[in-house]
mmCIF file of C-alpha atoms in Angstrom:
data_model
loop_
_atom_site.group_PDB
_atom_site.id
_atom_site.type_symbol
_atom_site.label_atom_id
_atom_site.label_comp_id
_atom_site.label_asym_id
_atom_site.label_seq_id
_atom_site.Cartn_x
_atom_site.Cartn_y
_atom_site.Cartn_z
ATOM 1 C CA UNK A 21 6.698 -10.398 -44.683
ATOM 2 C CA UNK A 22 7.595 -6.878 -43.576
ATOM 3 C CA UNK A 23 3.940 -5.903 -43.334
ATOM 4 C CA UNK A 24 3.155 -8.957 -41.191
ATOM 5 C CA UNK A 25 6.040 -8.093 -38.898
ATOM 6 C CA UNK A 26 4.670 -4.572 -38.482
ATOM 7 C CA UNK A 27 1.205 -5.978 -37.773
ATOM 8 C CA UNK A 28 2.689 -8.330 -35.196
ATOM 9 C CA UNK A 29 4.513 -5.505 -33.444
ATOM 10 C CA UNK A 30 1.339 -3.384 -33.445
ATOM 11 C CA UNK A 31 -0.716 -6.253 -32.023
ATOM 12 C CA UNK A 32 1.882 -6.891 -29.328
ATOM 13 C CA UNK A 33 1.875 -3.206 -28.392
ATOM 14 C CA UNK A 34 -1.939 -3.259 -28.297
ATOM 15 C CA UNK A 35 -1.856 -6.372 -26.086
ATOM 16 C CA UNK A 36 0.469 -4.640 -23.604
ATOM 17 C CA UNK A 37 -1.039 -1.150 -23.638
ATOM 18 C CA UNK A 38 -4.724 -2.056 -23.400
ATOM 19 C CA UNK A 39 -4.678 -3.418 -19.802
ATOM 20 C CA UNK A 40 -2.729 -0.384 -18.606
ATOM 21 C CA UNK A 41 -5.174 2.007 -20.291
ATOM 22 C CA UNK A 42 -8.265 0.255 -18.910
ATOM 23 C CA UNK A 43 -6.755 0.043 -15.411
ATOM 24 C CA UNK A 44 -5.770 3.701 -15.659
ATOM 25 C CA UNK A 45 -9.302 4.776 -16.576
ATOM 26 C CA UNK A 46 -10.708 2.731 -13.687
ATOM 27 C CA UNK A 47 -8.263 4.173 -11.136
ATOM 28 C CA UNK A 48 -8.815 7.701 -12.499
ATOM 29 C CA UNK A 49 -12.562 7.327 -12.043
ATOM 30 C CA UNK A 50 -12.035 5.965 -8.549
ATOM 31 C CA UNK A 51 -9.945 9.008 -7.638
ATOM 32 C CA UNK A 52 -12.254 11.545 -9.268
ATOM 33 C CA UNK A 53 -15.646 10.194 -8.185
ATOM 34 C CA UNK A 54 -16.520 10.681 -4.511
ATOM 35 C CA UNK A 55 -19.175 7.952 -4.499
ATOM 36 C CA UNK A 56 -16.770 5.423 -6.003
ATOM 37 C CA UNK A 57 -14.051 6.407 -3.528
ATOM 38 C CA UNK A 58 -16.385 6.126 -0.550
ATOM 39 C CA UNK A 59 -17.655 2.743 -1.769
ATOM 40 C CA UNK A 60 -14.061 1.493 -2.040
ATOM 41 C CA UNK A 61 -13.263 2.404 1.590
ATOM 42 C CA UNK A 62 -16.702 1.744 3.076
ATOM 43 C CA UNK A 63 -15.751 -1.623 4.570
ATOM 44 C CA UNK A 64 -12.376 -0.546 5.979
ATOM 45 C CA UNK A 65 -13.632 -0.331 9.602
ATOM 46 C CA UNK A 66 -14.368 -4.069 9.478
ATOM 47 C CA UNK A 67 -10.645 -4.641 8.932
ATOM 48 C CA UNK A 68 -9.250 -5.574 12.386
ATOM 49 C CA UNK A 69 -6.057 -3.532 11.874
ATOM 50 C CA UNK A 70 -7.944 -0.382 10.867
ATOM 51 C CA UNK A 71 -10.431 -0.931 13.667
ATOM 52 C CA UNK A 72 -7.726 -1.225 16.297
ATOM 53 C CA UNK A 73 -5.867 1.802 14.943
ATOM 54 C CA UNK A 74 -9.018 3.899 15.392
ATOM 55 C CA UNK A 75 -9.761 2.419 18.810
ATOM 56 C CA UNK A 76 -6.249 3.052 20.127
ATOM 57 C CA UNK A 77 -6.185 6.570 18.714
ATOM 58 C CA UNK A 78 -9.422 7.556 20.441
ATOM 59 C CA UNK A 79 -8.324 5.824 23.661
ATOM 60 C CA UNK A 80 -4.974 7.602 23.631
ATOM 61 C CA UNK A 81 -6.640 10.957 22.982
ATOM 62 C CA UNK A 82 -8.914 10.538 25.998
ATOM 63 C CA UNK A 83 -6.124 9.168 28.196
ATOM 64 C CA UNK A 84 -3.932 12.173 27.370
ATOM 65 C CA UNK A 85 -6.674 14.564 28.496
ATOM 66 C CA UNK A 86 -7.950 12.585 31.502
ATOM 67 C CA UNK A 87 -5.313 11.817 34.128
ATOM 68 C CA UNK A 88 -7.671 10.760 36.935
ATOM 69 C CA UNK A 89 -8.099 7.180 38.102
ATOM 70 C CA UNK A 90 -11.135 5.044 37.220
ATOM 71 C CA UNK A 91 -13.059 5.691 40.418
ATOM 72 C CA UNK A 92 -12.650 9.466 40.194
ATOM 73 C CA UNK A 93 -13.620 9.362 36.517
ATOM 74 C CA UNK A 94 -16.829 7.456 37.276
ATOM 75 C CA UNK A 95 -17.910 9.620 40.191
ATOM 76 C CA UNK A 96 -17.172 12.755 38.167
ATOM 77 C CA UNK A 97 -18.969 11.814 34.955
ATOM 78 C CA UNK A 98 -21.898 9.770 36.309
ATOM 79 C CA UNK A 99 -24.693 11.165 38.484
ATOM 80 C CA UNK A 100 -26.703 7.968 38.958
ATOM 81 C CA UNK A 101 -25.595 5.955 41.992
ATOM 82 C CA UNK A 102 -26.804 2.764 40.315
ATOM 83 C CA UNK A 103 -24.719 3.334 37.195
ATOM 84 C CA UNK A 104 -21.746 4.358 39.332
ATOM 85 C CA UNK A 105 -21.981 1.092 41.229
ATOM 86 C CA UNK A 106 -22.142 -0.917 37.989
ATOM 87 C CA UNK A 107 -19.166 0.858 36.455
ATOM 88 C CA UNK A 108 -17.019 0.666 39.582
ATOM 89 C CA UNK A 109 -17.501 -3.084 39.513
ATOM 90 C CA UNK A 110 -15.670 -3.270 36.177
ATOM 91 C CA UNK A 111 -11.995 -4.216 36.133
ATOM 92 C CA UNK A 112 -10.871 -1.472 33.711
ATOM 93 C CA UNK A 113 -9.111 1.871 33.578
ATOM 94 C CA UNK A 114 -10.280 4.981 31.738
ATOM 95 C CA UNK A 115 -8.402 4.256 28.520
ATOM 96 C CA UNK A 116 -9.478 0.607 28.417
ATOM 97 C CA UNK A 117 -13.121 1.556 28.979
ATOM 98 C CA UNK A 118 -13.034 4.208 26.240
ATOM 99 C CA UNK A 119 -11.381 1.779 23.815
ATOM 100 C CA UNK A 120 -14.035 -0.884 24.513
ATOM 101 C CA UNK A 121 -16.823 1.658 23.930
ATOM 102 C CA UNK A 122 -15.187 2.942 20.733
ATOM 103 C CA UNK A 123 -14.783 -0.605 19.430
ATOM 104 C CA UNK A 124 -18.475 -1.263 20.126
ATOM 105 C CA UNK A 125 -19.479 1.881 18.201
ATOM 106 C CA UNK A 126 -17.345 0.918 15.197
ATOM 107 C CA UNK A 127 -18.827 -2.576 15.105
ATOM 108 C CA UNK A 128 -22.429 -1.345 15.173
ATOM 109 C CA UNK A 129 -24.358 -1.043 11.861
ATOM 110 C CA UNK A 130 -25.149 2.572 12.718
ATOM 111 C CA UNK A 131 -21.458 3.454 12.368
ATOM 112 C CA UNK A 132 -21.537 3.205 8.566
ATOM 113 C CA UNK A 133 -23.068 6.688 7.992
ATOM 114 C CA UNK A 134 -20.416 8.205 10.274
ATOM 115 C CA UNK A 135 -17.596 6.556 8.328
ATOM 116 C CA UNK A 136 -19.164 7.508 4.984
ATOM 117 C CA UNK A 137 -19.452 11.146 6.070
ATOM 118 C CA UNK A 138 -15.792 11.171 7.185
ATOM 119 C CA UNK A 139 -14.612 9.910 3.808
ATOM 120 C CA UNK A 140 -16.953 12.092 1.771
ATOM 121 C CA UNK A 141 -15.431 15.117 3.472
ATOM 122 C CA UNK A 142 -11.882 13.799 3.023
ATOM 123 C CA UNK A 143 -12.081 12.624 -0.605
ATOM 124 C CA UNK A 144 -11.433 15.935 -2.423
ATOM 125 C CA UNK A 145 -8.457 16.593 -0.163
ATOM 126 C CA UNK A 146 -7.067 13.061 -0.474
ATOM 127 C CA UNK A 147 -7.350 13.309 -4.268
ATOM 128 C CA UNK A 148 -5.482 16.624 -4.287
ATOM 129 C CA UNK A 149 -2.642 15.219 -2.196
ATOM 130 C CA UNK A 150 -2.356 12.020 -4.266
ATOM 131 C CA UNK A 151 -2.073 14.120 -7.414
ATOM 132 C CA UNK A 152 0.572 16.293 -5.789
ATOM 133 C CA UNK A 153 -1.694 19.236 -4.961
ATOM 134 C CA UNK A 154 -0.810 19.274 -1.254
ATOM 135 C CA UNK A 155 -3.522 20.395 1.138
ATOM 136 C CA UNK A 156 -2.879 21.306 4.775
ATOM 137 C CA UNK A 157 -6.364 20.047 5.633
ATOM 138 C CA UNK A 158 -5.412 16.448 4.909
ATOM 139 C CA UNK A 159 -1.594 16.351 4.940
ATOM 140 C CA UNK A 160 0.292 16.335 8.204
ATOM 141 C CA UNK A 161 3.392 18.388 8.860
ATOM 142 C CA UNK A 162 5.639 15.449 7.944
ATOM 143 C CA UNK A 163 3.911 14.816 4.616
ATOM 144 C CA UNK A 164 1.552 12.066 5.774
ATOM 145 C CA UNK A 165 -2.066 11.914 4.668
ATOM 146 C CA UNK A 166 -4.317 12.105 7.706
ATOM 147 C CA UNK A 167 -8.014 11.285 7.871
ATOM 148 C CA UNK A 168 -9.983 13.450 10.301
ATOM 149 C CA UNK A 169 -11.890 10.977 12.477
ATOM 150 C CA UNK A 170 -13.145 13.517 15.022
ATOM 151 C CA UNK A 171 -16.779 12.463 14.295
ATOM 152 C CA UNK A 172 -15.959 9.113 15.919
ATOM 153 C CA UNK A 173 -14.979 10.855 19.150
ATOM 154 C CA UNK A 174 -18.139 12.967 18.929
ATOM 155 C CA UNK A 175 -20.219 9.808 18.418
ATOM 156 C CA UNK A 176 -18.539 8.305 21.500
ATOM 157 C CA UNK A 177 -19.535 11.317 23.629
ATOM 158 C CA UNK A 178 -23.136 11.007 22.455
ATOM 159 C CA UNK A 179 -23.222 7.239 22.955
ATOM 160 C CA UNK A 180 -21.924 7.443 26.534
ATOM 161 C CA UNK A 181 -24.354 10.253 27.308
ATOM 162 C CA UNK A 182 -27.123 7.841 26.406
ATOM 163 C CA UNK A 183 -25.697 5.438 28.993
ATOM 164 C CA UNK A 184 -25.677 8.079 31.706
ATOM 165 C CA UNK A 185 -21.980 8.942 31.393
ATOM 166 C CA UNK A 186 -21.337 12.635 30.773
ATOM 167 C CA UNK A 187 -17.860 12.897 29.247
ATOM 168 C CA UNK A 188 -18.253 16.642 28.816
ATOM 169 C CA UNK A 189 -17.556 17.032 32.542
ATOM 170 C CA UNK A 190 -13.932 16.069 31.934
ATOM 171 C CA UNK A 191 -13.519 16.364 28.153
ATOM 172 C CA UNK A 192 -14.608 18.670 25.330
ATOM 173 C CA UNK A 193 -18.072 17.990 23.956
ATOM 174 C CA UNK A 194 -16.568 17.893 20.461
ATOM 175 C CA UNK A 195 -13.118 17.843 18.855
ATOM 176 C CA UNK A 196 -12.089 18.630 15.297
ATOM 177 C CA UNK A 197 -8.422 17.658 15.217
ATOM 178 C CA UNK A 198 -8.382 13.885 15.798
ATOM 179 C CA UNK A 199 -6.526 12.417 12.816
ATOM 180 C CA UNK A 200 -5.664 8.914 11.639
ATOM 181 C CA UNK A 201 -2.653 8.550 9.322
ATOM 182 C CA UNK A 202 -3.689 6.566 6.239
ATOM 183 C CA UNK A 203 -0.519 7.099 4.168
ATOM 184 C CA UNK A 204 2.930 7.643 5.614
ATOM 185 C CA UNK A 205 5.455 9.955 4.015
ATOM 186 C CA UNK A 206 7.767 7.394 2.297
ATOM 187 C CA UNK A 207 4.896 5.564 0.560
ATOM 188 C CA UNK A 208 3.076 8.826 -0.199
ATOM 189 C CA UNK A 209 5.769 10.090 -2.578
ATOM 190 C CA UNK A 210 5.696 6.874 -4.579
ATOM 191 C CA UNK A 211 1.888 6.865 -4.610
ATOM 192 C CA UNK A 212 1.839 10.477 -5.823
ATOM 193 C CA UNK A 213 4.108 9.616 -8.752
ATOM 194 C CA UNK A 214 1.879 6.705 -9.756
ATOM 195 C CA UNK A 215 -1.298 8.757 -9.354
ATOM 196 C CA UNK A 216 0.080 11.599 -11.486
ATOM 197 C CA UNK A 217 1.131 9.158 -14.218
ATOM 198 C CA UNK A 218 -2.318 7.574 -14.227
ATOM 199 C CA UNK A 219 -4.037 10.943 -14.309
ATOM 200 C CA UNK A 220 -1.824 12.137 -17.192
ATOM 201 C CA UNK A 221 -1.734 8.987 -19.342
ATOM 202 C CA UNK A 222 -5.012 7.097 -18.737
ATOM 203 C CA UNK A 223 -6.930 8.733 -21.594
ATOM 204 C CA UNK A 224 -3.982 9.041 -24.047
ATOM 205 C CA UNK A 225 -3.257 5.313 -23.628
ATOM 206 C CA UNK A 226 -6.816 4.492 -24.660
ATOM 207 C CA UNK A 227 -6.359 6.649 -27.756
ATOM 208 C CA UNK A 228 -3.047 4.946 -28.538
ATOM 209 C CA UNK A 229 -4.677 1.514 -28.179
ATOM 210 C CA UNK A 230 -7.457 2.526 -30.597
ATOM 211 C CA UNK A 231 -4.920 3.869 -33.129
ATOM 212 C CA UNK A 232 -2.869 0.668 -32.926
ATOM 213 C CA UNK A 233 -5.955 -1.430 -33.601
ATOM 214 C CA UNK A 234 -6.951 0.771 -36.551
ATOM 215 C CA UNK A 235 -3.439 0.635 -38.031
ATOM 216 C CA UNK A 236 -3.496 -3.170 -37.972
ATOM 217 C CA UNK A 237 -6.744 -3.104 -39.951
ATOM 218 C CA UNK A 238 -5.690 -0.341 -42.349
ATOM 219 C CA UNK A 239 -2.427 -1.972 -43.470
ATOM 220 C CA UNK A 240 -4.022 -5.392 -43.856
ATOM 221 C CA UNK A 241 -5.192 -6.708 -47.233
ATOM 222 C CA UNK A 242 -7.785 -8.908 -45.491
ATOM 223 C CA UNK A 243 -9.560 -6.385 -43.337
ATOM 224 C CA UNK A 244 -12.346 -8.649 -41.924
ATOM 225 C CA UNK A 245 -9.665 -11.068 -40.717
ATOM 226 C CA UNK A 246 -7.646 -8.161 -39.294
ATOM 227 C CA UNK A 247 -10.695 -6.934 -37.362
ATOM 228 C CA UNK A 248 -11.168 -10.432 -35.951
ATOM 229 C CA UNK A 249 -7.484 -10.643 -34.963
ATOM 230 C CA UNK A 250 -7.644 -7.246 -33.238
ATOM 231 C CA UNK A 251 -10.778 -8.333 -31.378
ATOM 232 C CA UNK A 252 -9.087 -11.576 -30.306
ATOM 233 C CA UNK A 253 -6.041 -9.615 -29.125
ATOM 234 C CA UNK A 254 -8.282 -7.384 -27.025
ATOM 235 C CA UNK A 255 -10.009 -10.421 -25.474
ATOM 236 C CA UNK A 256 -6.704 -12.154 -24.734
ATOM 237 C CA UNK A 257 -5.284 -8.950 -23.250
ATOM 238 C CA UNK A 258 -8.260 -8.546 -20.932
ATOM 239 C CA UNK A 259 -8.159 -12.232 -19.979
ATOM 240 C CA UNK A 260 -4.458 -11.978 -19.134
ATOM 241 C CA UNK A 261 -5.189 -8.917 -16.994
ATOM 242 C CA UNK A 262 -7.911 -10.756 -15.073
ATOM 243 C CA UNK A 263 -5.639 -13.762 -14.517
ATOM 244 C CA UNK A 264 -2.866 -11.474 -13.255
ATOM 245 C CA UNK A 265 -5.258 -9.831 -10.795
ATOM 246 C CA UNK A 266 -6.536 -13.204 -9.585
ATOM 247 C CA UNK A 267 -3.018 -14.588 -9.064
#
């Protein structure tokens, strides 16, 4: 009776630990592997909230640097009389026009390589900050994690140049300090604690799960049955994890 109780406790511990260990390994790989990280954030620009955050950030950046009215902006940045006439017929201001153009760039298929490049460059720094290895290159002064989206501004300059609008007459040709906050300071501290726990315990938990399964088999008089019970426990544990994720 005592041996069965011990086996039951071991199986219960295995049932509870296994999902955490598997999830930990998965998250650890996501954090460590740049390709996996980029794949996980690749579709973020299609999220309306993320899209608007980027659009408003670029629009605000331009508006802060350009204080002229719409007509002056058009006549300053456009040489073609025909294009000037078309643009002056629009009912917009400088910030609204820039936001519309930025939104169009983000929604184009050609934006994907730009977004991938941004996140490939950011991943090592984001990983360091999540694990508590703060990096000035990705963390703002108040402890936020900031993604450098300057390439989006640079793409905007190039796109408008192709339409006959030379932004470099009123703005820098390139910037390197346009940042989008992706984690704010209060949530960052909690995320760092979780990330450090995962990084520290993901592999040990797998080892503990293996040892628990082996102990169940070793102390059993009917080892084939014990192996089957351990296997069933693993399947049930994984099934419960999948159901919890789907809920």
